[in-house]
Amino acid sequence: MTRENIDSIPEMVKAGKTSWKQVSKELVLFILKNKPMFGLQKFDEDFISDFIITFLDRGPASMAEYDISRGSFFSYLFCITRNYQTSLMKKAAVRNQIEYLKLSESISNYENKIDAYKNIRYDDFEKPKVPYSYKPISYKDFQIACKTDSYHIKKVINSKESGLSENIKEKLRDYSPIMIQNIIMVLSLKSAYYLTDDQIEKISALLNVETSSLHQIIQDVKLQMERRIHNKEKIEIRRNRAYFLHKRFKSQIEWNENNTMNPEYENISLNRKYQKNTKNWSTLNHQLEEGKIHIRPTTKLIAKILGLSPRQVTYYQSTARKLGITLNKV
């Protein structure tokens, strides 16, 4: 293929003799045989592979936008290849920055990670866990399954293996078993998104409810909160990006201060970007940590699952709050 052949490609496509998809396959071979012509000789094989994938993927749509009145098709092809190279270099630069910042974070958090690994119970890895498949369970069946006898509630509450603090036990002794059960169940469903498998097993044992049934109800609650979960994930992505930019601009500012003659002038724009992204990160992180963006099912849904009225659910929540009962104490 010669330059003259390349310039005649648009007419061939217009005449229906070939397609842009087929053209992109032929052109990528021409480009690889003439790397110096397109400035590709300085890149390694990994970069070339990414370039080929990008050209085959985006090339047909880009070439279809060619306007003959603006110049030759060869010049247009050259510009396309240079744009793809620039795009790939930017992506590579961002990847390198992410790796650098990850390494910096790992170093600064090394002591915390060591402490965390010390607390791992390796014996738990040997214990097989039952995989719970999601099978819809009717709310009526779940309500029947939750009807635990009073003796069991009293026995578990007074047991040393209940996991409840003595302070909480003392407060619960003034309430009936059914009241205790409803308080714990309302708290569990309200925090369904955040419950761990270990917590679900403890709650099941406490209330004498089949673990699989509780798992299925919690899964049902999560499915009904998909939109809220999606919104929270979007905010987390925004928070993570703001944090990345906060660290990135901070690193660039520090580099300028150590390696340039007049860092104050070069850092004017960087400082502005750094402050903006630091503020965004702090705001979003505060919202996530302080509970402004909590994923909670509605009181109406919990009432429907347990066969109670919304007012009763609210009462159980208020009572739990007054007693200082939270899931980390159950």
Short mmCIF file of C-alpha atoms in Angstrom, two decimals:
data_model
loop_
_atom_site.label_atom_id
_atom_site.label_comp_id
_atom_site.label_asym_id
_atom_site.label_seq_id
_atom_site.Cartn_x
_atom_site.Cartn_y
_atom_site.Cartn_z
CA MET A 1 0.00 0.00 0.00
CA THR A 2 1.38 3.43 -1.03
CA ARG A 3 0.45 6.95 0.00
CA GLU A 4 -1.53 7.35 -3.23
CA ASN A 5 -3.49 4.19 -2.44
CA ILE A 6 -4.28 5.57 1.01
CA ASP A 7 -5.56 8.87 -0.39
CA SER A 8 -7.97 6.98 -2.65
CA ILE A 9 -9.54 4.99 0.22
CA PRO A 10 -12.44 7.43 0.93
CA GLU A 11 -13.60 7.17 -2.69
CA MET A 12 -13.47 3.36 -2.53
CA VAL A 13 -15.54 3.32 0.67
CA LYS A 14 -18.02 5.78 -0.83
CA ALA A 15 -18.35 3.56 -3.92
CA GLY A 16 -19.09 0.53 -1.70
CA LYS A 17 -15.97 -1.38 -2.72
CA THR A 18 -14.82 -1.71 0.91
CA SER A 19 -15.80 -0.66 4.42
CA TRP A 20 -14.08 1.44 7.08
CA LYS A 21 -13.81 -1.66 9.28
CA GLN A 22 -11.90 -3.54 6.58
CA VAL A 23 -9.83 -0.44 5.83
CA SER A 24 -8.79 -0.12 9.48
CA LYS A 25 -7.37 -3.68 9.41
CA GLU A 26 -5.32 -2.94 6.27
CA LEU A 27 -4.14 0.44 7.53
CA VAL A 28 -2.96 -0.89 10.89
CA LEU A 29 -0.67 -3.31 9.01
CA PHE A 30 0.67 -0.40 6.92
CA ILE A 31 1.28 1.66 10.08
CA LEU A 32 3.15 -1.20 11.80
CA LYS A 33 5.41 -1.65 8.74
CA ASN A 34 6.15 2.10 8.75
CA LYS A 35 6.45 2.92 12.45
CA PRO A 36 8.99 5.78 12.00
CA MET A 37 6.58 7.52 9.60
CA PHE A 38 3.99 7.72 12.39
CA GLY A 39 6.36 8.19 15.34
CA LEU A 40 5.76 4.72 16.79
CA GLN A 41 9.37 3.48 16.70
CA LYS A 42 10.11 4.84 20.21
CA PHE A 43 7.42 2.80 21.99
CA ASP A 44 7.64 -0.72 23.44
CA GLU A 45 5.57 -3.74 22.43
CA ASP A 46 2.97 -3.21 25.17
CA PHE A 47 2.26 0.29 23.90
CA ILE A 48 2.08 -0.94 20.29
CA SER A 49 -0.42 -3.62 21.31
CA ASP A 50 -2.61 -1.01 23.02
CA PHE A 51 -2.33 1.19 19.93
CA ILE A 52 -3.48 -1.65 17.63
CA ILE A 53 -6.49 -2.37 19.83
CA THR A 54 -7.39 1.33 20.00
CA PHE A 55 -7.01 1.82 16.24
CA LEU A 56 -9.14 -1.20 15.36
CA ASP A 57 -11.77 -0.18 17.90
CA ARG A 58 -12.01 3.56 17.29
CA GLY A 59 -10.50 3.86 13.81
CA PRO A 60 -13.57 3.07 11.66
CA ALA A 61 -15.73 5.70 13.40
CA SER A 62 -12.93 8.29 13.27
CA MET A 63 -12.17 7.71 9.59
CA ALA A 64 -15.86 7.93 8.72
CA GLU A 65 -15.71 11.59 9.87
CA TYR A 66 -13.14 12.48 7.19
CA ASP A 67 -13.94 15.63 5.22
CA ILE A 68 -12.17 15.81 1.83
CA SER A 69 -12.34 19.63 1.79
CA ARG A 70 -9.99 19.85 4.81
CA GLY A 71 -7.00 18.02 3.30
CA SER A 72 -5.70 14.67 2.12
CA PHE A 73 -6.80 11.43 3.77
CA PHE A 74 -3.17 10.53 4.56
CA SER A 75 -2.78 13.72 6.61
CA TYR A 76 -6.02 12.91 8.39
CA LEU A 77 -4.76 9.37 9.11
CA PHE A 78 -1.53 10.79 10.54
CA CYS A 79 -3.49 13.08 12.87
CA ILE A 80 -5.65 10.16 14.03
CA THR A 81 -2.62 8.03 14.90
CA ARG A 82 -0.99 10.92 16.80
CA ASN A 83 -4.19 11.54 18.76
CA TYR A 84 -4.40 7.87 19.73
CA GLN A 85 -0.76 7.94 20.86
CA THR A 86 -1.38 11.01 23.00
CA SER A 87 -4.47 9.41 24.54
CA LEU A 88 -2.57 6.21 25.37
CA MET A 89 0.36 8.14 26.86
CA LYS A 90 -2.02 10.09 29.11
CA LYS A 91 -3.64 6.85 30.29
CA ALA A 92 -0.20 5.36 30.96
CA ALA A 93 0.81 8.47 32.92
CA VAL A 94 -2.34 8.24 35.05
CA ARG A 95 -1.71 4.53 35.69
CA ASN A 96 1.85 5.32 36.80
CA GLN A 97 0.59 8.04 39.13
CA ILE A 98 -1.99 5.68 40.61
CA GLU A 99 0.69 3.04 41.22
CA TYR A 100 2.98 5.63 42.80
CA LEU A 101 0.24 6.93 45.09
CA LYS A 102 -0.80 3.39 46.02
CA LEU A 103 2.79 2.62 46.98
CA SER A 104 3.00 5.82 49.04
CA GLU A 105 -0.26 4.94 50.82
CA SER A 106 0.98 1.41 51.52
CA ILE A 107 4.19 2.73 53.06
CA SER A 108 2.40 5.29 55.24
CA ASN A 109 -0.17 2.69 56.39
CA TYR A 110 2.36 -0.10 56.90
CA GLU A 111 2.09 -0.18 60.70
CA ASN A 112 -1.72 -0.28 60.59
CA LYS A 113 -1.63 -3.19 58.15
CA ILE A 114 0.82 -5.10 60.37
CA ASP A 115 -1.57 -4.71 63.32
CA ALA A 116 -4.50 -5.85 61.18
CA TYR A 117 -2.68 -8.97 60.01
CA LYS A 118 -1.77 -9.84 63.59
CA ASN A 119 -5.48 -10.08 64.42
CA ILE A 120 -6.32 -12.52 61.61
CA ARG A 121 -7.58 -15.86 62.87
CA TYR A 122 -6.06 -18.28 60.36
CA ASP A 123 -8.03 -21.22 61.77
CA ASP A 124 -11.17 -19.69 60.29
CA PHE A 125 -9.78 -20.22 56.78
CA GLU A 126 -10.00 -23.97 57.30
CA LYS A 127 -13.67 -23.91 58.22
CA PRO A 128 -15.95 -24.53 55.21
CA LYS A 129 -18.79 -22.05 54.84
CA VAL A 130 -22.22 -22.88 53.48
CA PRO A 131 -22.96 -20.91 50.27
CA TYR A 132 -26.44 -19.41 50.60
CA SER A 133 -28.29 -19.28 47.29
CA TYR A 134 -31.04 -16.71 47.07
CA LYS A 135 -34.50 -18.27 47.17
CA PRO A 136 -37.45 -15.94 47.73
CA ILE A 137 -39.19 -16.52 51.04
CA SER A 138 -42.62 -15.14 51.80
CA TYR A 139 -42.89 -12.55 54.56
CA LYS A 140 -45.63 -14.66 56.15
CA ASP A 141 -43.33 -17.69 56.38
CA PHE A 142 -40.59 -15.54 57.86
CA GLN A 143 -42.96 -14.14 60.48
CA ILE A 144 -43.88 -17.69 61.50
CA ALA A 145 -40.19 -18.65 61.64
CA CYS A 146 -39.53 -15.71 63.96
CA LYS A 147 -42.04 -16.84 66.57
CA THR A 148 -39.46 -17.99 69.13
CA ASP A 149 -40.59 -19.30 72.49
CA SER A 150 -40.03 -17.01 75.46
CA TYR A 151 -37.86 -19.57 77.25
CA HIS A 152 -35.25 -19.51 74.44
CA ILE A 153 -34.99 -15.71 74.48
CA LYS A 154 -34.54 -15.60 78.27
CA LYS A 155 -32.02 -18.42 78.18
CA VAL A 156 -29.87 -16.80 75.48
CA ILE A 157 -30.06 -13.31 76.97
CA ASN A 158 -28.79 -14.60 80.33
CA SER A 159 -26.11 -16.79 78.76
CA LYS A 160 -22.47 -15.71 78.79
CA GLU A 161 -22.25 -16.76 75.12
CA SER A 162 -24.94 -14.33 73.98
CA GLY A 163 -22.34 -11.74 73.06
CA LEU A 164 -24.28 -9.01 74.89
CA SER A 165 -22.58 -6.79 77.46
CA GLU A 166 -23.70 -7.01 81.08
CA ASN A 167 -24.96 -3.44 80.86
CA ILE A 168 -27.24 -4.27 77.91
CA LYS A 169 -28.43 -7.50 79.56
CA GLU A 170 -29.41 -5.58 82.67
CA LYS A 171 -31.46 -3.10 80.64
CA LEU A 172 -33.20 -5.85 78.63
CA ARG A 173 -34.35 -7.75 81.73
CA ASP A 174 -37.12 -5.18 82.17
CA TYR A 175 -38.60 -6.05 78.77
CA SER A 176 -40.60 -9.04 77.56
CA PRO A 177 -38.96 -11.65 75.28
CA ILE A 178 -41.15 -10.63 72.32
CA MET A 179 -40.10 -6.99 72.84
CA ILE A 180 -36.42 -8.00 72.87
CA GLN A 181 -36.88 -10.08 69.74
CA ASN A 182 -38.61 -7.27 67.82
CA ILE A 183 -35.98 -4.72 68.84
CA ILE A 184 -33.15 -6.92 67.56
CA MET A 185 -35.00 -7.90 64.37
CA VAL A 186 -35.89 -4.30 63.51
CA LEU A 187 -32.26 -3.24 64.03
CA SER A 188 -31.07 -6.13 61.86
CA LEU A 189 -33.35 -5.34 58.93
CA LYS A 190 -32.68 -1.62 59.20
CA SER A 191 -28.94 -2.36 58.84
CA ALA A 192 -29.37 -5.17 56.26
CA TYR A 193 -26.89 -3.63 53.79
CA TYR A 194 -24.11 -3.48 56.40
CA LEU A 195 -24.60 -6.87 58.11
CA THR A 196 -21.73 -9.36 57.93
CA ASP A 197 -22.17 -13.14 57.76
CA ASP A 198 -20.85 -13.41 61.30
CA GLN A 199 -23.46 -10.95 62.59
CA ILE A 200 -26.25 -12.77 60.74
CA GLU A 201 -25.22 -16.06 62.36
CA LYS A 202 -25.15 -14.48 65.83
CA ILE A 203 -28.58 -12.90 65.35
CA SER A 204 -29.98 -16.21 64.08
CA ALA A 205 -28.67 -18.02 67.15
CA LEU A 206 -29.96 -15.30 69.46
CA LEU A 207 -33.49 -15.42 68.04
CA ASN A 208 -33.53 -19.14 67.14
CA VAL A 209 -34.21 -18.35 63.46
CA GLU A 210 -32.77 -20.40 60.60
CA THR A 211 -29.69 -18.63 59.24
CA SER A 212 -30.72 -19.38 55.65
CA SER A 213 -34.14 -17.73 56.18
CA LEU A 214 -32.56 -14.60 57.63
CA HIS A 215 -30.05 -14.51 54.76
CA GLN A 216 -32.86 -14.70 52.21
CA ILE A 217 -34.87 -11.91 53.82
CA ILE A 218 -31.79 -9.68 54.04
CA GLN A 219 -31.03 -10.39 50.38
CA ASP A 220 -34.60 -9.43 49.49
CA VAL A 221 -34.22 -6.15 51.38
CA LYS A 222 -30.95 -5.42 49.53
CA LEU A 223 -32.60 -6.07 46.16
CA GLN A 224 -35.26 -3.49 47.00
CA MET A 225 -32.54 -0.94 47.79
CA GLU A 226 -30.61 -1.33 44.52
CA ARG A 227 -31.18 2.28 43.49
CA ARG A 228 -29.90 3.61 46.83
CA ILE A 229 -26.89 1.29 46.66
CA HIS A 230 -26.12 2.50 43.12
CA ASN A 231 -26.32 6.16 44.23
CA LYS A 232 -23.96 5.48 47.14
CA GLU A 233 -21.49 3.74 44.84
CA LYS A 234 -21.50 6.77 42.50
CA ILE A 235 -20.70 9.04 45.45
CA GLU A 236 -17.89 6.69 46.51
CA ILE A 237 -16.43 6.85 42.99
CA ARG A 238 -16.55 10.66 43.12
CA ARG A 239 -14.92 10.59 46.57
CA ASN A 240 -12.16 8.26 45.38
CA ARG A 241 -11.43 10.40 42.32
CA ALA A 242 -11.29 13.57 44.42
CA TYR A 243 -8.86 11.83 46.81
CA PHE A 244 -6.68 10.69 43.90
CA LEU A 245 -6.50 14.25 42.52
CA HIS A 246 -5.84 15.62 46.02
CA LYS A 247 -2.81 13.29 46.36
CA ARG A 248 -1.72 13.87 42.76
CA PHE A 249 -1.62 17.67 42.98
CA LYS A 250 0.02 17.53 46.41
CA SER A 251 2.77 15.33 44.98
CA GLN A 252 3.28 17.70 42.02
CA ILE A 253 3.48 20.72 44.33
CA GLU A 254 6.10 19.01 46.52
CA TRP A 255 8.10 18.00 43.45
CA ASN A 256 8.13 21.59 42.17
CA GLU A 257 9.26 22.89 45.56
CA ASN A 258 12.26 20.55 45.54
CA ASN A 259 13.20 20.68 41.86
CA THR A 260 12.37 24.11 40.38
CA MET A 261 13.84 27.57 40.82
CA ASN A 262 10.53 29.44 41.31
CA PRO A 263 8.01 26.91 42.65
CA GLU A 264 5.62 29.60 43.90
CA TYR A 265 4.83 30.67 40.33
CA GLU A 266 4.45 27.15 38.97
CA ASN A 267 2.31 26.11 41.92
CA ILE A 268 -0.29 28.88 41.67
CA SER A 269 -2.59 26.83 39.44
CA LEU A 270 -1.73 23.56 41.21
CA ASN A 271 -2.57 25.01 44.64
CA ARG A 272 -5.97 26.11 43.38
CA LYS A 273 -6.70 22.63 42.00
CA TYR A 274 -5.33 21.00 45.16
CA GLN A 275 -7.58 23.06 47.46
CA LYS A 276 -10.65 22.42 45.28
CA ASN A 277 -10.19 18.64 45.21
CA THR A 278 -9.22 18.47 48.88
CA LYS A 279 -12.45 20.24 49.76
CA ASN A 280 -14.49 17.91 47.51
CA TRP A 281 -12.84 14.83 49.02
CA SER A 282 -13.36 16.03 52.60
CA THR A 283 -17.02 16.89 51.97
CA LEU A 284 -17.89 13.59 50.29
CA ASN A 285 -15.92 11.58 52.84
CA HIS A 286 -17.70 13.37 55.69
CA GLN A 287 -21.07 12.60 54.14
CA LEU A 288 -20.19 8.90 53.83
CA GLU A 289 -18.72 8.62 57.33
CA GLU A 290 -21.32 10.62 59.23
CA GLY A 291 -24.27 8.73 57.82
CA LYS A 292 -25.78 11.34 55.52
CA ILE A 293 -25.63 8.75 52.77
CA HIS A 294 -26.77 5.64 54.65
CA ILE A 295 -28.47 2.80 52.84
CA ARG A 296 -31.50 2.00 54.93
CA PRO A 297 -34.77 0.26 54.02
CA THR A 298 -37.96 2.19 54.70
CA THR A 299 -39.89 1.75 57.92
CA LYS A 300 -42.86 0.68 55.80
CA LEU A 301 -40.87 -2.20 54.25
CA ILE A 302 -39.65 -3.45 57.65
CA ALA A 303 -43.20 -3.30 58.99
CA LYS A 304 -44.41 -5.35 56.01
CA ILE A 305 -41.71 -8.01 56.51
CA LEU A 306 -42.35 -8.41 60.25
CA GLY A 307 -46.13 -8.05 60.12
CA LEU A 308 -46.07 -4.91 62.29
CA SER A 309 -47.34 -1.37 61.85
CA PRO A 310 -44.88 1.39 60.85
CA ARG A 311 -45.57 3.05 64.21
CA GLN A 312 -44.49 -0.11 66.06
CA VAL A 313 -41.26 -0.29 64.04
CA THR A 314 -40.51 3.34 64.92
CA TYR A 315 -41.19 2.58 68.58
CA TYR A 316 -38.74 -0.36 68.59
CA GLN A 317 -36.08 1.79 66.95
CA SER A 318 -36.56 4.55 69.52
CA THR A 319 -36.40 2.04 72.38
CA ALA A 320 -33.15 0.54 71.02
CA ARG A 321 -31.67 4.03 70.70
CA LYS A 322 -32.72 4.87 74.28
CA LEU A 323 -31.15 1.65 75.60
CA GLY A 324 -27.97 2.20 73.60
CA ILE A 325 -28.36 -1.04 71.65
CA THR A 326 -26.57 -1.20 68.30
CA LEU A 327 -25.62 -4.16 66.10
CA ASN A 328 -22.02 -4.14 67.26
CA LYS A 329 -23.41 -5.01 70.71
CA VAL A 330 -25.60 -7.83 69.43
#
